[in-house]
Coordinates of C-alpha atoms in Angstrom, one line a residue:
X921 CA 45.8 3.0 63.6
X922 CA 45.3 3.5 60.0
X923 CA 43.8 0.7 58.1
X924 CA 44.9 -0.3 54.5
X925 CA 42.4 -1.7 51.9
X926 CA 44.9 -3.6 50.2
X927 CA 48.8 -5.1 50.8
X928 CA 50.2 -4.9 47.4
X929 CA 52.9 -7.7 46.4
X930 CA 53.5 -8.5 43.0
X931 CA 55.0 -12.2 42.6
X932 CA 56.7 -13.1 39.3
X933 CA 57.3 -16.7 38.0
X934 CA 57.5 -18.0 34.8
X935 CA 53.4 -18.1 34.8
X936 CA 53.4 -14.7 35.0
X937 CA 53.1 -11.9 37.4
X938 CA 50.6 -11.9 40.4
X939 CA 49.3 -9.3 42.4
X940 CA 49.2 -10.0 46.3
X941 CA 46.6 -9.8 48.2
X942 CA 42.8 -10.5 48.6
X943 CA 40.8 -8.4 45.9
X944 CA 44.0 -8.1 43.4
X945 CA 44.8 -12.0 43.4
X946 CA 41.6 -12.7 42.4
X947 CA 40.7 -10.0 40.1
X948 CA 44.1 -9.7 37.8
X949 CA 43.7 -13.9 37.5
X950 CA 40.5 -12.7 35.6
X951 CA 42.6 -10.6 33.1
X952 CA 46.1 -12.4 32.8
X953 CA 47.4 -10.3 29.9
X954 CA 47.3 -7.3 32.7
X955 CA 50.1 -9.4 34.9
X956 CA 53.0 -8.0 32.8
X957 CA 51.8 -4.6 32.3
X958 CA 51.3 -4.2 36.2
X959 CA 54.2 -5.5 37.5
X960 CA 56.2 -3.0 35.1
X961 CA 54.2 -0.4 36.5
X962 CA 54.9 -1.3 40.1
X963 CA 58.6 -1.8 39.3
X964 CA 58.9 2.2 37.5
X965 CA 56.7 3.5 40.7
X966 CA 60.0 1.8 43.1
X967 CA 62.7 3.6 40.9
X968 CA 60.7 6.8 40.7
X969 CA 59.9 7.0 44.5
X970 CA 62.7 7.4 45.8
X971 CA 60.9 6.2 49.9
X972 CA 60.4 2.8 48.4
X973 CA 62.1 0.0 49.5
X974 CA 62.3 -3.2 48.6
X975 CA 61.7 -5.9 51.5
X976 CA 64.6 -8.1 51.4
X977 CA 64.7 -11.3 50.0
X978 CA 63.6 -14.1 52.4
X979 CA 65.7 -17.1 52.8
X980 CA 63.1 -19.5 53.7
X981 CA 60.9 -18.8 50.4
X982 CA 58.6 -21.2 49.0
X983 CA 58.8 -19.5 45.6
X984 CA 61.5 -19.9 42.5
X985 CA 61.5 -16.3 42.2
X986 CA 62.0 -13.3 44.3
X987 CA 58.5 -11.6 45.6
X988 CA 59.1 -8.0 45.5
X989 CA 56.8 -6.3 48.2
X990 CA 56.3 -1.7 47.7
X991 CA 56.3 0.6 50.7
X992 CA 55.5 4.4 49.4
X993 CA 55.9 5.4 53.3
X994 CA 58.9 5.0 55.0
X995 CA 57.0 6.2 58.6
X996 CA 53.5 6.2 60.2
X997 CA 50.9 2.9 61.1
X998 CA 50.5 2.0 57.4
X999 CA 53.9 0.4 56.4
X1000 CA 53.0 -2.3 54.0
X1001 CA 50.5 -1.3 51.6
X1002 CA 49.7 1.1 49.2
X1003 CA 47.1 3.4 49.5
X1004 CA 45.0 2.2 46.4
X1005 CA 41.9 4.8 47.5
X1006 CA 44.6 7.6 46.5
X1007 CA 46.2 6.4 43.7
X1008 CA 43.3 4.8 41.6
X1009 CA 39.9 6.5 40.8
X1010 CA 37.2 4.6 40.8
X1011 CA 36.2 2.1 43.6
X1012 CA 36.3 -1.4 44.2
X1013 CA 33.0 -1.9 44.1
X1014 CA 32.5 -0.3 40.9
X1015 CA 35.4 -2.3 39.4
X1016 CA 34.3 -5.4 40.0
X1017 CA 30.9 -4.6 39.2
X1018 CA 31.6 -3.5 36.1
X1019 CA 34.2 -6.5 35.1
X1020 CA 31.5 -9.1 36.3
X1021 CA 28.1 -7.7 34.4
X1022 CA 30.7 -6.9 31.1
X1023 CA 31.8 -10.7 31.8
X1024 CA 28.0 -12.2 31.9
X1025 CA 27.0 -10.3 29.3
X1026 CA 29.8 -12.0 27.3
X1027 CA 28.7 -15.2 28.0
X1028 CA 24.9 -14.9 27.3
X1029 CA 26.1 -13.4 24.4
X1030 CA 28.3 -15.9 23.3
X1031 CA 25.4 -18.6 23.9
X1032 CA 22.8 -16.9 22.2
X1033 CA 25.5 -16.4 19.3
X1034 CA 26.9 -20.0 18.7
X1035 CA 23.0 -21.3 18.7
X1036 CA 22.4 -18.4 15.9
X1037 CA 25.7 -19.0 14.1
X1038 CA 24.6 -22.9 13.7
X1039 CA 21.1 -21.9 11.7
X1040 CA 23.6 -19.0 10.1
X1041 CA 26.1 -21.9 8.6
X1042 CA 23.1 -24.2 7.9
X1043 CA 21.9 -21.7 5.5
X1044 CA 25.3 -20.5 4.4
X1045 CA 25.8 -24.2 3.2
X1046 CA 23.0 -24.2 1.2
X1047 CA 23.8 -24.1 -2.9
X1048 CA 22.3 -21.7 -3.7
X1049 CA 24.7 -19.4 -1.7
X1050 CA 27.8 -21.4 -1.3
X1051 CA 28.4 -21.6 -4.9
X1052 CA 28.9 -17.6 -4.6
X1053 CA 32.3 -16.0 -3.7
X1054 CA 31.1 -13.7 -1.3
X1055 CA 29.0 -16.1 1.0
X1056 CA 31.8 -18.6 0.9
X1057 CA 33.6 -16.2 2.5
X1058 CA 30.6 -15.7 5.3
X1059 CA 30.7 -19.3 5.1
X1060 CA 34.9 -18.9 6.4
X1061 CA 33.6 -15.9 9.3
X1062 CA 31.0 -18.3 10.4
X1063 CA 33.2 -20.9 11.4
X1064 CA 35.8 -18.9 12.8
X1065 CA 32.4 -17.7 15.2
X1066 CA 31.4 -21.0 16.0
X1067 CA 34.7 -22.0 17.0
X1068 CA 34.9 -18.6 19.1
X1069 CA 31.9 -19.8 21.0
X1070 CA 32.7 -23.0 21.4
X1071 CA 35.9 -22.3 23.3
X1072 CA 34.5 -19.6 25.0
X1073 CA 32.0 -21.9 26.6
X1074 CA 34.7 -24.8 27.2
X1075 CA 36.9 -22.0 29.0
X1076 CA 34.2 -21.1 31.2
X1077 CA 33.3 -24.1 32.0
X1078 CA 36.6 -25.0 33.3
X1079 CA 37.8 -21.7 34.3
X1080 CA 36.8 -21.6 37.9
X1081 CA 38.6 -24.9 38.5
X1082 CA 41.3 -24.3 37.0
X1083 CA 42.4 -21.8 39.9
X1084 CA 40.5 -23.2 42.9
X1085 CA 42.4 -26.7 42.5
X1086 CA 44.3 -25.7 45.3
X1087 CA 41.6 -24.9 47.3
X1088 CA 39.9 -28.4 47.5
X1089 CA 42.8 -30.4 46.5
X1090 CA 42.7 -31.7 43.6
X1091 CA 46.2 -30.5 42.7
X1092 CA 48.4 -32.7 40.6
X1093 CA 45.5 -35.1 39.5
X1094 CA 44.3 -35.4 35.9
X1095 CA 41.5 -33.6 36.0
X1096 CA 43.0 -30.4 37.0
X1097 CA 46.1 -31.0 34.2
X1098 CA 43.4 -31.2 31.9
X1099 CA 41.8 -28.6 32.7
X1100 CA 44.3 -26.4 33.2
X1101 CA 45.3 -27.4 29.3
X1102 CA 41.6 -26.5 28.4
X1103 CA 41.5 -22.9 29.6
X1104 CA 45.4 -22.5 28.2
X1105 CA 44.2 -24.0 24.7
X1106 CA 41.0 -22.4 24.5
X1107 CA 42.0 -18.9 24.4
X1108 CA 44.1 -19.5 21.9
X1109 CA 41.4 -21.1 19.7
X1110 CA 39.4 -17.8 20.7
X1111 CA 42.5 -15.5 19.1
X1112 CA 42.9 -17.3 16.2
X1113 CA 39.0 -17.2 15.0
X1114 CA 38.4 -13.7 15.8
X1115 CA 41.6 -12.6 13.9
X1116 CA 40.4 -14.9 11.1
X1117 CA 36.6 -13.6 11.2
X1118 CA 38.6 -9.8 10.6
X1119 CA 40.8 -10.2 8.1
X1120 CA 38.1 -12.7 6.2
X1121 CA 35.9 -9.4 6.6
X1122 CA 38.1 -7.3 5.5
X1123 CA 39.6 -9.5 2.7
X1124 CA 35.2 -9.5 1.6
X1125 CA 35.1 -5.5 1.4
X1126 CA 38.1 -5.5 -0.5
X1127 CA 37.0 -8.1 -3.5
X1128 CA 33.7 -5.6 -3.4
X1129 CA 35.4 -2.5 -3.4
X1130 CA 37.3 -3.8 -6.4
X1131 CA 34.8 -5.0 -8.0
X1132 CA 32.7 -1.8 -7.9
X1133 CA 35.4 0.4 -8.9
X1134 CA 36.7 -2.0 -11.7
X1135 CA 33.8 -3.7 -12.6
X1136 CA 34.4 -4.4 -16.6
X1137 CA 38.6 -5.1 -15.5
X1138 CA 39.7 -9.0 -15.5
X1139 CA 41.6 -8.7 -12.2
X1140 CA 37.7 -7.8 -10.8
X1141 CA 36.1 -11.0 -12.5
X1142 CA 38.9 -13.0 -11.2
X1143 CA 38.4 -11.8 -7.6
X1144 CA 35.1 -12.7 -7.7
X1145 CA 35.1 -16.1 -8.7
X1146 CA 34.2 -19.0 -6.2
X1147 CA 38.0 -20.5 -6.8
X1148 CA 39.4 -17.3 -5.6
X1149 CA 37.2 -17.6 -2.1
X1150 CA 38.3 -21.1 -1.6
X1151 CA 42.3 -19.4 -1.5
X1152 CA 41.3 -16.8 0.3
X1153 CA 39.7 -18.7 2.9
X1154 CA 42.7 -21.8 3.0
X1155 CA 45.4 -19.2 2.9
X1156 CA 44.5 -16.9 5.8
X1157 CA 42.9 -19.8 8.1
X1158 CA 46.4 -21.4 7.3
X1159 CA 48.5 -18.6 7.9
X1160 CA 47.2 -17.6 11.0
X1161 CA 46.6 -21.2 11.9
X1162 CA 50.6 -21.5 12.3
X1163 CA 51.3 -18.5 13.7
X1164 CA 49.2 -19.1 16.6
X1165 CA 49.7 -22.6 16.7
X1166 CA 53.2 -21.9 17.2
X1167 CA 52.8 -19.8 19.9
X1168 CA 50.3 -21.6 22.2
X1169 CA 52.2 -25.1 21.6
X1170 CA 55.3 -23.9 23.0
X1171 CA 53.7 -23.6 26.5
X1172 CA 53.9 -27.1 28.3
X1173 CA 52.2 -28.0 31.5
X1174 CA 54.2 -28.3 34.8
X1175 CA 54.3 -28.9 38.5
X1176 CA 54.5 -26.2 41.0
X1177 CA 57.4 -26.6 43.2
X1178 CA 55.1 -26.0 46.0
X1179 CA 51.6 -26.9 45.8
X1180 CA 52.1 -29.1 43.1
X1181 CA 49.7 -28.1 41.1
X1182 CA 49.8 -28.1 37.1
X1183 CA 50.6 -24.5 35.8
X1184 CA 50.8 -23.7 31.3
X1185 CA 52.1 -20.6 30.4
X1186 CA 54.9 -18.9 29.1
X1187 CA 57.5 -16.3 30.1
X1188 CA 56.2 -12.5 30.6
X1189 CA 58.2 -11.0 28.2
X1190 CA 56.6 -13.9 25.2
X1191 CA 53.4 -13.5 26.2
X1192 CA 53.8 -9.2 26.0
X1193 CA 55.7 -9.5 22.8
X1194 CA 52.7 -11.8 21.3
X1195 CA 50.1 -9.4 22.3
X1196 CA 51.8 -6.6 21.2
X1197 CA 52.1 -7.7 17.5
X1198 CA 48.4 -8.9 17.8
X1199 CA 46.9 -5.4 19.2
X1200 CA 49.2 -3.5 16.3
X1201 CA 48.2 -6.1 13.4
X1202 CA 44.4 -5.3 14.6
X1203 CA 45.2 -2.0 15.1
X1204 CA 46.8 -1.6 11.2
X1205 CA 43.3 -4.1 9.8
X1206 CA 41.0 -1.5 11.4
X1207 CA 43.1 1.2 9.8
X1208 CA 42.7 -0.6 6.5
X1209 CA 38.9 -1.0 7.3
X1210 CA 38.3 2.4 7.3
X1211 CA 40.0 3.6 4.7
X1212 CA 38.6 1.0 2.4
X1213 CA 35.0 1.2 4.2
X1214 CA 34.9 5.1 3.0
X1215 CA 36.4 4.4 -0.2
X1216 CA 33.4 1.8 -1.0
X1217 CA 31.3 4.1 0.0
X1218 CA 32.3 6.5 -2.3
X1219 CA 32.3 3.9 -5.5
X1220 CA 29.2 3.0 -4.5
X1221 CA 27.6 6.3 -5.2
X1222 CA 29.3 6.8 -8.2
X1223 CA 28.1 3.6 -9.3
X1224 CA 24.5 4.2 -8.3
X1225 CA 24.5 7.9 -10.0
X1226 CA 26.1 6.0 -13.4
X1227 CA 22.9 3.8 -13.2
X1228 CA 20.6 6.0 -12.4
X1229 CA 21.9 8.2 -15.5
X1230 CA 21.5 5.2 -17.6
X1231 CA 17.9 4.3 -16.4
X1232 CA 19.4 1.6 -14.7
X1233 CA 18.0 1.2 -11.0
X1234 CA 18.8 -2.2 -9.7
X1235 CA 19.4 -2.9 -6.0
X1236 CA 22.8 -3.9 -5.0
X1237 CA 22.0 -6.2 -2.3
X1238 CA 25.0 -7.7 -2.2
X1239 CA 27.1 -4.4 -1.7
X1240 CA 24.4 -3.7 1.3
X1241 CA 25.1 -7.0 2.4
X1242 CA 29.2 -6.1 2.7
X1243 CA 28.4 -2.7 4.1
X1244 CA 26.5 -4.3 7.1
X1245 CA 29.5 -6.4 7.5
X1246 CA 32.0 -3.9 7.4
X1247 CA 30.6 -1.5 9.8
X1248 CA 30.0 -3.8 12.4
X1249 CA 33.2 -5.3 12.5
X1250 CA 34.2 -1.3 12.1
X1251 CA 32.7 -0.8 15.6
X1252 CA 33.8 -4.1 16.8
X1253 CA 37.5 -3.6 16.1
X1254 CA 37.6 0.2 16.6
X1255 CA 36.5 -0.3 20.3
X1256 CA 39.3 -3.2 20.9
X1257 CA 41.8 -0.4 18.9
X1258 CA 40.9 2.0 21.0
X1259 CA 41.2 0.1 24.6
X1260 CA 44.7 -1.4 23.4
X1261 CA 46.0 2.1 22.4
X1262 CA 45.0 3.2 25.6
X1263 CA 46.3 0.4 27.8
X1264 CA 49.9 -0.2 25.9
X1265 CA 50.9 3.4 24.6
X1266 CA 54.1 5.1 27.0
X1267 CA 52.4 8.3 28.9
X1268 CA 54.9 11.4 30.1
X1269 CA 52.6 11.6 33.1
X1270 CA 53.7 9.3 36.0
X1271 CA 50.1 9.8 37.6
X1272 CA 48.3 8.3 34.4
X1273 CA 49.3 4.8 34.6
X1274 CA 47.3 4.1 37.7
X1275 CA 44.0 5.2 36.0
X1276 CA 45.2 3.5 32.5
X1277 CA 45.6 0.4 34.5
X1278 CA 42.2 0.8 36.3
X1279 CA 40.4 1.2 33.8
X1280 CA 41.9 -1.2 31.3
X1281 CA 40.8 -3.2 34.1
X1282 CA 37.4 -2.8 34.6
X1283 CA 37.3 -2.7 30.6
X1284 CA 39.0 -6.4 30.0
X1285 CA 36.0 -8.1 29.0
X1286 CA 34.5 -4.8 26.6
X1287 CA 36.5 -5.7 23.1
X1288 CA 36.0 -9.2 23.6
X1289 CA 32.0 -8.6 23.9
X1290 CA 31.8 -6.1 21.4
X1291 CA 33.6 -8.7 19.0
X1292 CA 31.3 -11.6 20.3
X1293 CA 28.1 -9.2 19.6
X1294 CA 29.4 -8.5 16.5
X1295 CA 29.5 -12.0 15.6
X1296 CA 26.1 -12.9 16.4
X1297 CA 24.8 -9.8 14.6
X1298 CA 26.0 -11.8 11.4
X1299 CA 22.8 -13.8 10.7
X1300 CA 21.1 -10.3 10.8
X1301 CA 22.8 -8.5 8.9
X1302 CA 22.9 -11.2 6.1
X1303 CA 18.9 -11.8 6.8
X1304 CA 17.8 -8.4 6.3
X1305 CA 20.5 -6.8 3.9
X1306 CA 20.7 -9.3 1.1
X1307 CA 17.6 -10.9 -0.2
X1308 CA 19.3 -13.7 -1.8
X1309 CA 19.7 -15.2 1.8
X1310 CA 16.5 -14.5 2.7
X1311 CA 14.9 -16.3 -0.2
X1312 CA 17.6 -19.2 1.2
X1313 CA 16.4 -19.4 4.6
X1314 CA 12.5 -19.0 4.5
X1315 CA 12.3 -21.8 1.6
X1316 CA 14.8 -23.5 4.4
X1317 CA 13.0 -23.0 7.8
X1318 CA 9.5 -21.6 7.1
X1319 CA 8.2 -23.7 4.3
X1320 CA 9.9 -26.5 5.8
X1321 CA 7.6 -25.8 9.1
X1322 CA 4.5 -25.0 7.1
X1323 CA 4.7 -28.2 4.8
X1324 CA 5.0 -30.2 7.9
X1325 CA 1.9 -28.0 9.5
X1326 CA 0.1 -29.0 6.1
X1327 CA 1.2 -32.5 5.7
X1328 CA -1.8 -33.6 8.4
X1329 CA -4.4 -32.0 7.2
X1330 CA -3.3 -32.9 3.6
X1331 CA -3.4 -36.6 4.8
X1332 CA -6.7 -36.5 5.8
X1333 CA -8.3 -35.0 3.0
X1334 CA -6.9 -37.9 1.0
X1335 CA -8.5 -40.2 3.2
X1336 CA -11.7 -38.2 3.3
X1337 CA -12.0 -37.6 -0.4
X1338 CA -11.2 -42.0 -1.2
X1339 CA -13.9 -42.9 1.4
X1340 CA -16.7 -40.1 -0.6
X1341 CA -15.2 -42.4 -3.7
X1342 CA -15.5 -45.4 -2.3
X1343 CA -19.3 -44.5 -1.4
X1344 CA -20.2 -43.5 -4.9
X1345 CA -18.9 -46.3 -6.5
X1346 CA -20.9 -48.8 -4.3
X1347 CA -23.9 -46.5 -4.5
X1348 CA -23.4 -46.8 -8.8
X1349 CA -23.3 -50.6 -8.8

C-alpha cells in the first residue's frame, strides 16, 4: 500500500484558515498570515483539477464551517492526501529546520537588541543630542525598537500556551483569554513600531537630503529645527497609531463552540486586505528609500567637491550618521519587499504557487529578523558614524566607570596626605 506523508484538509472559520494534519497544523499556526493565502491556493488547485472532489459535507460536524478535504486521485491506495513530496521542493526536514533556527535567531536577536536599545535611548536622551533635530528623531526609531522588542518577548512568552490550552485544559479560564489577547495584541504593537521606525527613517534622510541640496533656502532651516522633529515624530506615531489601533481593536475574544476555548481574530478576507496595504505601503517607502538614498548620495558629493574647491574640508558626520541609517534600513526593507512580492504577486504558472508557498514558508521569520537586526545595529551605527554621540556616551559610561574606579584611591590619598599633616604639625609644636 502506498503511504502518504501528509492528509491535507484545510478548515476555515472566522479565525482563519487551518491546514489539517500533523506537520501542517502545527507549522502554518507559526505563520498565521499564510492561512489565507493557502487555502486560496487549495481552493484554485480543486477547480483546476478537474479529478478533485470535494468530500461531502458531514452532518454530524463539530465545526461552524464546512471543512473542505482534496483528493488529486480519484483511484489507487492513496485516496485522501496529497502527495506533498511531488508537489513541493524542498523537504520537511529542511523546512522546519530552517523556520526554527531563522525563528531563534530572532529571538536572541531581539534580546540582545532591547538591552542595547535601552543604553541607545539613555544616551539619545541626553542634552546634548536631544536638543538636535536629527537625534530626536533616533530618539522616535528607538522607542518604536524598544517597543518591538518588548512585544516580541511578551508574544513568545505566551505563544506556546496560547495553542496548547487545549492540550492540558486550561481552555476557557482566564489565563488562556489573557493570553490569548497577549499574543493577538502584541503583534500588533510589533507592526506599528517597525512601520514607525521606517517611515521615521525615511522622514530623517529626507530633512538631510534637503538640507544638503538647499542648504542656504528657509524651507531647509525650518526642516531642521528641533520643533519640526517634535511634529514629525507626534504626527506619524499618531497616524499610524490609529490606523492600526483600529484594526487590531476590532477583533474581540470568543468561545469556541467546541472546545471552548478563547479564540481573537478576524475574518480572512480583513486580515488579507490589512496585509496587503501594509506590504504595498512598505513596498512604496523602500521605493522612496532608494530613490532618495542615491539622490543624497549624489548632493553629498557635490557638496564635498564645493568644499573642497573652497578649502573647506570639514567632516559631515552627521550626513555619515543618516547614511548608516538609510542603508540598513535599505537592506532591512528591501529583503521584506522582496519576500512579499514574491509571496502575494498572481503567477501564470499553475506549478509555481506550491514552491511560492514553500518557500514563503520556510522564509516567515527572514524580514522580521532582518528588521529586528537592523534595529539593534542602531547604537552602532550612531557610535561609530557620528562623533557627537560618541563624545555623549564615553563622558556617559566610561568616565562614569573610571571616576567611580578613581574615587577609592582618591579617598585614600586624602586620608594619607591629613595623617602626613597631622604628623608634622605635632612634630612643629
Amino acid at each position: 500500500m502506498q503511504q502518504c506523508r501528509y492528509d491535507v484538509e484545510v478548515h476555515c472559520d472566522i479565525n482563519g484558515c487551518y491546514v489539517y494534519n500533523n506537520y501542517y497544523e502545527r507549522f502554518l499556526k507559526q505563520v498565521p498570515h499564510l492561512h489565507f493565502e493557502f487555502s486560496s491556493l487549495m481552493r484554485k488547485i480543486h477547480e483546476k483539477n478537474p479529478t478533485t472532489t470535494l468530500r461531502p459535507p458531514s452532518t454530524t460536524t463539530e465545526y461552524e464551517y464546512e471543512p473542505l478535504v482534496f483528493y488529486p486521485w480519484t483511484d489507487g491506495d492513496c485516496t485522501d492526501c496529497i502527495d506533498t513530496d511531488s508537489i513541493f521542493t524542498f523537504d520537511v526536514e529542511i523546512e522546519v529546520g530552517f523556520l526554527k533556527y531563522s525563528k531563534l535567531l530572532n529571538e536572541v536577536a531581539t534580546y540582545v537588541g532591547l538591552f542595547l536599545n535601552l543604553l541607545h535611548f539613555f544616551v539619545l536622551t541626553r542634552k546634548e543630542l536631544r536638543n538636535n533635530a536629527v537625534f530626536f528623531i533616533m530618539i522616535g526609531i528607538c522607542v518604536s525598537d524598544i517597543l518591538v522588542f518588548a512585544s516580541s518577548i511578551s508574544e513568545a512568552f505566551v505563544y506556546e500556551y496560547a495553542y496548547i490550552a487545549e492540550k492540558i485544559g486550561t481552555c476557557a479560564s482566564f489565563k488562556q483569554w489573557l493570553y490569548m489577547g497577549v499574543e493577538w495584541y502584541s503583534g500588533g504593537v510589533q507592526k506599528f513600531g517597525r512601520m514607525c521606525s521606517i517611515v521615521l527613517a525615511l522622514s530623517m534622510t529626507f530633512i538631510r537630503t534637503v538640507s544638503v541640496m538647499f542648504s542656504m533656502s528657509a524651507v531647509a532651516n525650518r526642516l531642521t529645527k528641533l520643533s519640526t522633529a517634535i511634529f514629525i515624530v507626534f504626527i506619524i506615531y499618531l497616524i499610524l497609531g490609529i490606523w492600526y489601533a483600529e484594526f487590531f481593536l476590532r477583533a474581540k475574544p470568543h468561545k469556541d463552540v467546541v472546545s471552548f476555548c478563547y479564540f481573537i481574530g478576524l475574518e480572512d478576507e480583513k486580515v488579507a486586505q490589512h496585509e496587503l496595504t501594509e506590504g504595498f505601503s512598505i513596498l512604496v517607502l523602500t521605493v522612496i528609500y532608494t530613490f532618495l538614498t542615491v539622490i543624497l548620495l549624489v548632493a553629498l558629493k557635490i557638496a564635498k567637491k564645493r568644499r573642497k574647491r573652497l578649502g573647506s574640508e570639514k567632516q559631515d558626520n552627521t550626513s555619515n550618521l543618516i547614511i548608516g541609517m538609510t542603508l540598513s534600513f535599505l537592506i532591512a526593507t528591501l529583503g521584506y519587499s522582496i519576500l512579499f512580492i514574491f509571496s502575494k504577486w498572481p503567477y501564470p504558472n499553475d506549478n509555481i504557487p506550491f514552491f511560492r508557498v514553500q518557500l514563503t514558508m520556510m522564509l516567515a521569520h527572514v524580514p522580521k529578523t532582518l528588521l529586528t537586526l537592523n534595529s539593534v545595529t542602531h547604537c552602532f551605527v550612531c557610535l561609530f558614524m557620528s562623533s557627537h554621540y560618541r563624545e555623549v556616551a564615553l563622558k556617559l559610561f566610561w568616565r562614569r566607570a573610571k571616576a567611580k574606579v578613581n574615587e577609592p584611591t582618591r579617598t585614600k590619598t586624602i586620608v594619607v596626605a591629613t595623617g602626613n599633616t597631622s604628623k608634622d604639625s605635632t612634630k612643629s609644636y
